[in-house]
PDB file of C-alpha atoms in Angstrom:
ATOM      1  CA  MET A   1       0.000   0.000   0.000  1.00 80.00           C
ATOM      2  CA  ARG A   2       1.225   3.473  -0.867  1.00 89.00           C
ATOM      3  CA  TYR A   3       1.184   6.268   1.718  1.00 94.00           C
ATOM      4  CA  TYR A   4       1.339  10.020   1.133  1.00 97.00           C
ATOM      5  CA  ILE A   5       2.403  12.439   3.841  1.00 98.00           C
ATOM      6  CA  ALA A   6      -0.173  15.101   4.678  1.00 98.00           C
ATOM      7  CA  VAL A   7       0.416  18.408   6.430  1.00 98.00           C
ATOM      8  CA  VAL A   8      -2.304  19.169   8.974  1.00 98.00           C
ATOM      9  CA  HIS A   9      -3.023  22.733  10.119  1.00 95.00           C
ATOM     10  CA  GLN A  10      -5.420  24.164  12.659  1.00 92.00           C
ATOM     11  CA  GLU A  11      -5.847  27.750  13.741  1.00 84.00           C
ATOM     12  CA  GLY A  12      -7.664  28.368  17.007  1.00 83.00           C
ATOM     13  CA  ASP A  13     -10.987  26.542  17.114  1.00 85.00           C
ATOM     14  CA  SER A  14     -11.253  26.130  13.340  1.00 88.00           C
ATOM     15  CA  ALA A  15     -11.458  22.836  11.486  1.00 93.00           C
ATOM     16  CA  PHE A  16      -8.296  20.930  10.687  1.00 96.00           C
ATOM     17  CA  GLY A  17      -7.028  21.653   7.182  1.00 96.00           C
ATOM     18  CA  VAL A  18      -5.029  19.054   5.270  1.00 97.00           C
ATOM     19  CA  HIS A  19      -2.862  19.289   2.168  1.00 97.00           C
ATOM     20  CA  PHE A  20      -0.471  16.904   0.465  1.00 98.00           C
ATOM     21  CA  PRO A  21       2.900  18.324  -0.623  1.00 97.00           C
ATOM     22  CA  ASP A  22       3.347  15.474  -3.121  1.00 97.00           C
ATOM     23  CA  VAL A  23      -0.206  15.751  -4.540  1.00 97.00           C
ATOM     24  CA  PRO A  24      -0.750  19.370  -5.589  1.00 95.00           C
ATOM     25  CA  GLY A  25      -4.375  20.457  -5.478  1.00 96.00           C
ATOM     26  CA  CYS A  26      -5.492  17.732  -3.075  1.00 97.00           C
ATOM     27  CA  PHE A  27      -7.006  19.147   0.101  1.00 96.00           C
ATOM     28  CA  SER A  28      -9.197  17.892   2.891  1.00 96.00           C
ATOM     29  CA  ALA A  29     -10.590  19.054   6.214  1.00 95.00           C
ATOM     30  CA  ALA A  30     -12.127  17.656   9.358  1.00 95.00           C
ATOM     31  CA  ASP A  31     -13.927  19.239  12.272  1.00 95.00           C
ATOM     32  CA  HIS A  32     -12.573  16.622  14.670  1.00 93.00           C
ATOM     33  CA  MET A  33      -9.163  14.984  14.872  1.00 91.00           C
ATOM     34  CA  ASP A  34     -10.834  11.557  14.880  1.00 91.00           C
ATOM     35  CA  ASP A  35     -12.058  12.207  11.320  1.00 91.00           C
ATOM     36  CA  LEU A  36      -8.746  13.453   9.906  1.00 93.00           C
ATOM     37  CA  LEU A  37      -7.347  10.210   8.553  1.00 93.00           C
ATOM     38  CA  ALA A  38     -10.571   8.951   6.983  1.00 89.00           C
ATOM     39  CA  ASN A  39     -11.347  12.311   5.344  1.00 92.00           C
ATOM     40  CA  ALA A  40      -7.795  12.719   4.070  1.00 95.00           C
ATOM     41  CA  SER A  41      -7.709   9.179   2.683  1.00 92.00           C
ATOM     42  CA  GLU A  42     -11.022   9.705   0.895  1.00 90.00           C
ATOM     43  CA  ALA A  43      -9.837  13.019  -0.603  1.00 94.00           C
ATOM     44  CA  LEU A  44      -6.605  11.397  -1.753  1.00 94.00           C
ATOM     45  CA  THR A  45      -8.431   8.442  -3.334  1.00 90.00           C
ATOM     46  CA  LEU A  46     -10.923  10.686  -5.164  1.00 91.00           C
ATOM     47  CA  HIS A  47      -8.266  13.163  -6.294  1.00 94.00           C
ATOM     48  CA  LEU A  48      -6.024  10.469  -7.769  1.00 93.00           C
ATOM     49  CA  GLU A  49      -8.778   8.321  -9.289  1.00 88.00           C
ATOM     50  CA  GLY A  50      -7.817   7.582 -12.885  1.00 86.00           C
ATOM     51  CA  GLU A  51      -4.633   9.658 -12.620  1.00 89.00           C
ATOM     52  CA  ALA A  52      -0.998   8.626 -12.798  1.00 91.00           C
ATOM     53  CA  LEU A  53       0.235   8.338  -9.239  1.00 93.00           C
ATOM     54  CA  PRO A  54       2.750  10.976  -8.231  1.00 95.00           C
ATOM     55  CA  ASP A  55       5.870   9.868  -6.404  1.00 95.00           C
ATOM     56  CA  ALA A  56       5.371   9.677  -2.655  1.00 96.00           C
ATOM     57  CA  ARG A  57       8.387  11.022  -0.779  1.00 96.00           C
ATOM     58  CA  SER A  58       9.511   9.505   2.490  1.00 95.00           C
ATOM     59  CA  LEU A  59       8.595  11.112   5.794  1.00 95.00           C
ATOM     60  CA  ASP A  60      12.138  12.444   6.162  1.00 95.00           C
ATOM     61  CA  ALA A  61      12.126  13.918   2.651  1.00 96.00           C
ATOM     62  CA  VAL A  62       8.795  15.667   3.224  1.00 97.00           C
ATOM     63  CA  ARG A  63       9.942  16.928   6.620  1.00 95.00           C
ATOM     64  CA  ALA A  64      13.082  18.399   4.975  1.00 95.00           C
ATOM     65  CA  ASP A  65      10.991  20.364   2.420  1.00 96.00           C
ATOM     66  CA  ASP A  66      11.356  24.105   3.177  1.00 97.00           C
ATOM     67  CA  GLU A  67       7.625  24.849   2.920  1.00 96.00           C
ATOM     68  CA  VAL A  68       6.741  21.884   5.114  1.00 97.00           C
ATOM     69  CA  ALA A  69       9.425  22.861   7.640  1.00 97.00           C
ATOM     70  CA  HIS A  70       7.846  26.323   7.800  1.00 97.00           C
ATOM     71  CA  ASP A  71       4.397  24.793   8.344  1.00 96.00           C
ATOM     72  CA  LEU A  72       5.773  22.576  11.113  1.00 97.00           C
ATOM     73  CA  ALA A  73       7.403  25.580  12.790  1.00 96.00           C
ATOM     74  CA  GLU A  74       3.979  27.260  12.728  1.00 95.00           C
ATOM     75  CA  GLY A  75       2.401  24.331  14.604  1.00 95.00           C
ATOM     76  CA  ALA A  76       1.340  21.980  11.804  1.00 97.00           C
ATOM     77  CA  PHE A  77       1.908  18.239  12.090  1.00 97.00           C
ATOM     78  CA  LEU A  78       2.372  15.392   9.612  1.00 97.00           C
ATOM     79  CA  LEU A  79       0.089  12.447   8.978  1.00 96.00           C
ATOM     80  CA  ALA A  80       0.790   9.344   6.852  1.00 95.00           C
ATOM     81  CA  VAL A  81      -2.321   8.743   4.746  1.00 95.00           C
ATOM     82  CA  PRO A  82      -2.934   5.450   2.922  1.00 91.00           C
ATOM     83  CA  LEU A  83      -4.058   5.543  -0.698  1.00 91.00           C
ATOM     84  CA  VAL A  84      -6.855   2.997  -1.053  1.00 83.00           C
ATOM     85  CA  GLN A  85      -7.126   2.375  -4.785  1.00 78.00           C
ATOM     86  CA  LEU A  86     -10.388   0.837  -5.902  1.00 73.00           C
ATOM     87  CA  SER A  87     -10.167  -1.200  -9.092  1.00 73.00           C
ATOM     88  CA  GLY A  88     -13.848  -1.045  -9.991  1.00 75.00           C
ATOM     89  CA  ARG A  89     -14.096  -4.802 -10.253  1.00 81.00           C
ATOM     90  CA  THR A  90     -15.174  -7.256  -7.623  1.00 83.00           C
ATOM     91  CA  THR A  91     -13.550 -10.510  -6.622  1.00 85.00           C
ATOM     92  CA  LYS A  92     -15.232 -13.362  -4.815  1.00 88.00           C
ATOM     93  CA  ALA A  93     -13.550 -14.405  -1.558  1.00 86.00           C
ATOM     94  CA  ASN A  94     -14.357 -17.038   1.032  1.00 90.00           C
ATOM     95  CA  ILE A  95     -14.008 -16.072   4.680  1.00 90.00           C
ATOM     96  CA  THR A  96     -14.265 -18.017   7.894  1.00 93.00           C
ATOM     97  CA  MET A  97     -15.721 -16.631  11.118  1.00 91.00           C
ATOM     98  CA  ASP A  98     -17.812 -17.669  14.070  1.00 94.00           C
ATOM     99  CA  ALA A  99     -21.407 -18.501  13.056  1.00 94.00           C
ATOM    100  CA  GLY A 100     -22.833 -16.151  15.688  1.00 94.00           C
ATOM    101  CA  LEU A 101     -20.677 -13.296  14.464  1.00 92.00           C
ATOM    102  CA  LEU A 102     -21.701 -13.988  10.873  1.00 92.00           C
ATOM    103  CA  ALA A 103     -25.369 -13.910  11.888  1.00 93.00           C
ATOM    104  CA  ALA A 104     -24.797 -10.559  13.605  1.00 92.00           C
ATOM    105  CA  VAL A 105     -23.029  -9.222  10.497  1.00 92.00           C
ATOM    106  CA  ASP A 106     -25.922 -10.335   8.300  1.00 92.00           C
ATOM    107  CA  GLN A 107     -28.528  -8.842  10.646  1.00 93.00           C
ATOM    108  CA  TYR A 108     -26.679  -5.520  10.842  1.00 90.00           C
ATOM    109  CA  ALA A 109     -26.134  -5.348   7.080  1.00 89.00           C
ATOM    110  CA  LYS A 110     -29.774  -6.163   6.342  1.00 91.00           C
ATOM    111  CA  SER A 111     -31.044  -3.561   8.819  1.00 93.00           C
ATOM    112  CA  HIS A 112     -28.933  -0.939   7.031  1.00 88.00           C
ATOM    113  CA  GLY A 113     -29.984  -1.958   3.514  1.00 90.00           C
ATOM    114  CA  LEU A 114     -26.641  -3.547   2.683  1.00 86.00           C
ATOM    115  CA  THR A 115     -25.463  -6.919   1.525  1.00 88.00           C
ATOM    116  CA  ARG A 116     -22.973  -8.832   3.637  1.00 90.00           C
ATOM    117  CA  SER A 117     -20.282  -8.150   1.046  1.00 88.00           C
ATOM    118  CA  ALA A 118     -21.018  -4.429   0.850  1.00 84.00           C
ATOM    119  CA  PHE A 119     -20.967  -4.106   4.623  1.00 88.00           C
ATOM    120  CA  LEU A 120     -17.692  -6.016   5.052  1.00 90.00           C
ATOM    121  CA  ALA A 121     -16.016  -4.156   2.173  1.00 85.00           C
ATOM    122  CA  ASP A 122     -17.045  -0.778   3.602  1.00 81.00           C
ATOM    123  CA  LEU A 123     -15.909  -1.794   7.060  1.00 85.00           C
ATOM    124  CA  ALA A 124     -12.522  -2.923   5.725  1.00 86.00           C
ATOM    125  CA  ARG A 125     -12.063   0.277   3.703  1.00 80.00           C
ATOM    126  CA  ARG A 126     -12.910   2.462   6.711  1.00 79.00           C
ATOM    127  CA  GLU A 127     -10.602   0.496   9.003  1.00 81.00           C
ATOM    128  CA  ILE A 128      -7.678   0.681   6.579  1.00 78.00           C
ATOM    129  CA  ALA A 129      -8.219   4.371   5.798  1.00 73.00           C
ATOM    130  CA  GLY A 130      -8.648   5.308   9.422  1.00 68.00           C
TER     131      GLY A 130
END
């Protein structure tokens, strides 16, 4: 999995702003720190959909960037954000889990208008992306 380093800013009580030095034009925001990683990962995925992937510099290389160093001196922090690339095609997979857990998964998915597969795929994507 490829990761891009994001620079996270916040001024006062405002939302957190996110930008990616290696992905010009890709921005995100979150009102709460708990939502930062998921929102940034989604923005990154949507921004790069169908595009050639830009090189992702290492954490040390991004940290050494003059603009990033300035942001860090102003109170910003860095966040490694996974790029979850969707292929647009599905693949069948067999899984094994406790029968009671599977029944709970099916009940939850059905009550939310989802299939088992859709629920598990969404859960996996959210867990990986933060």
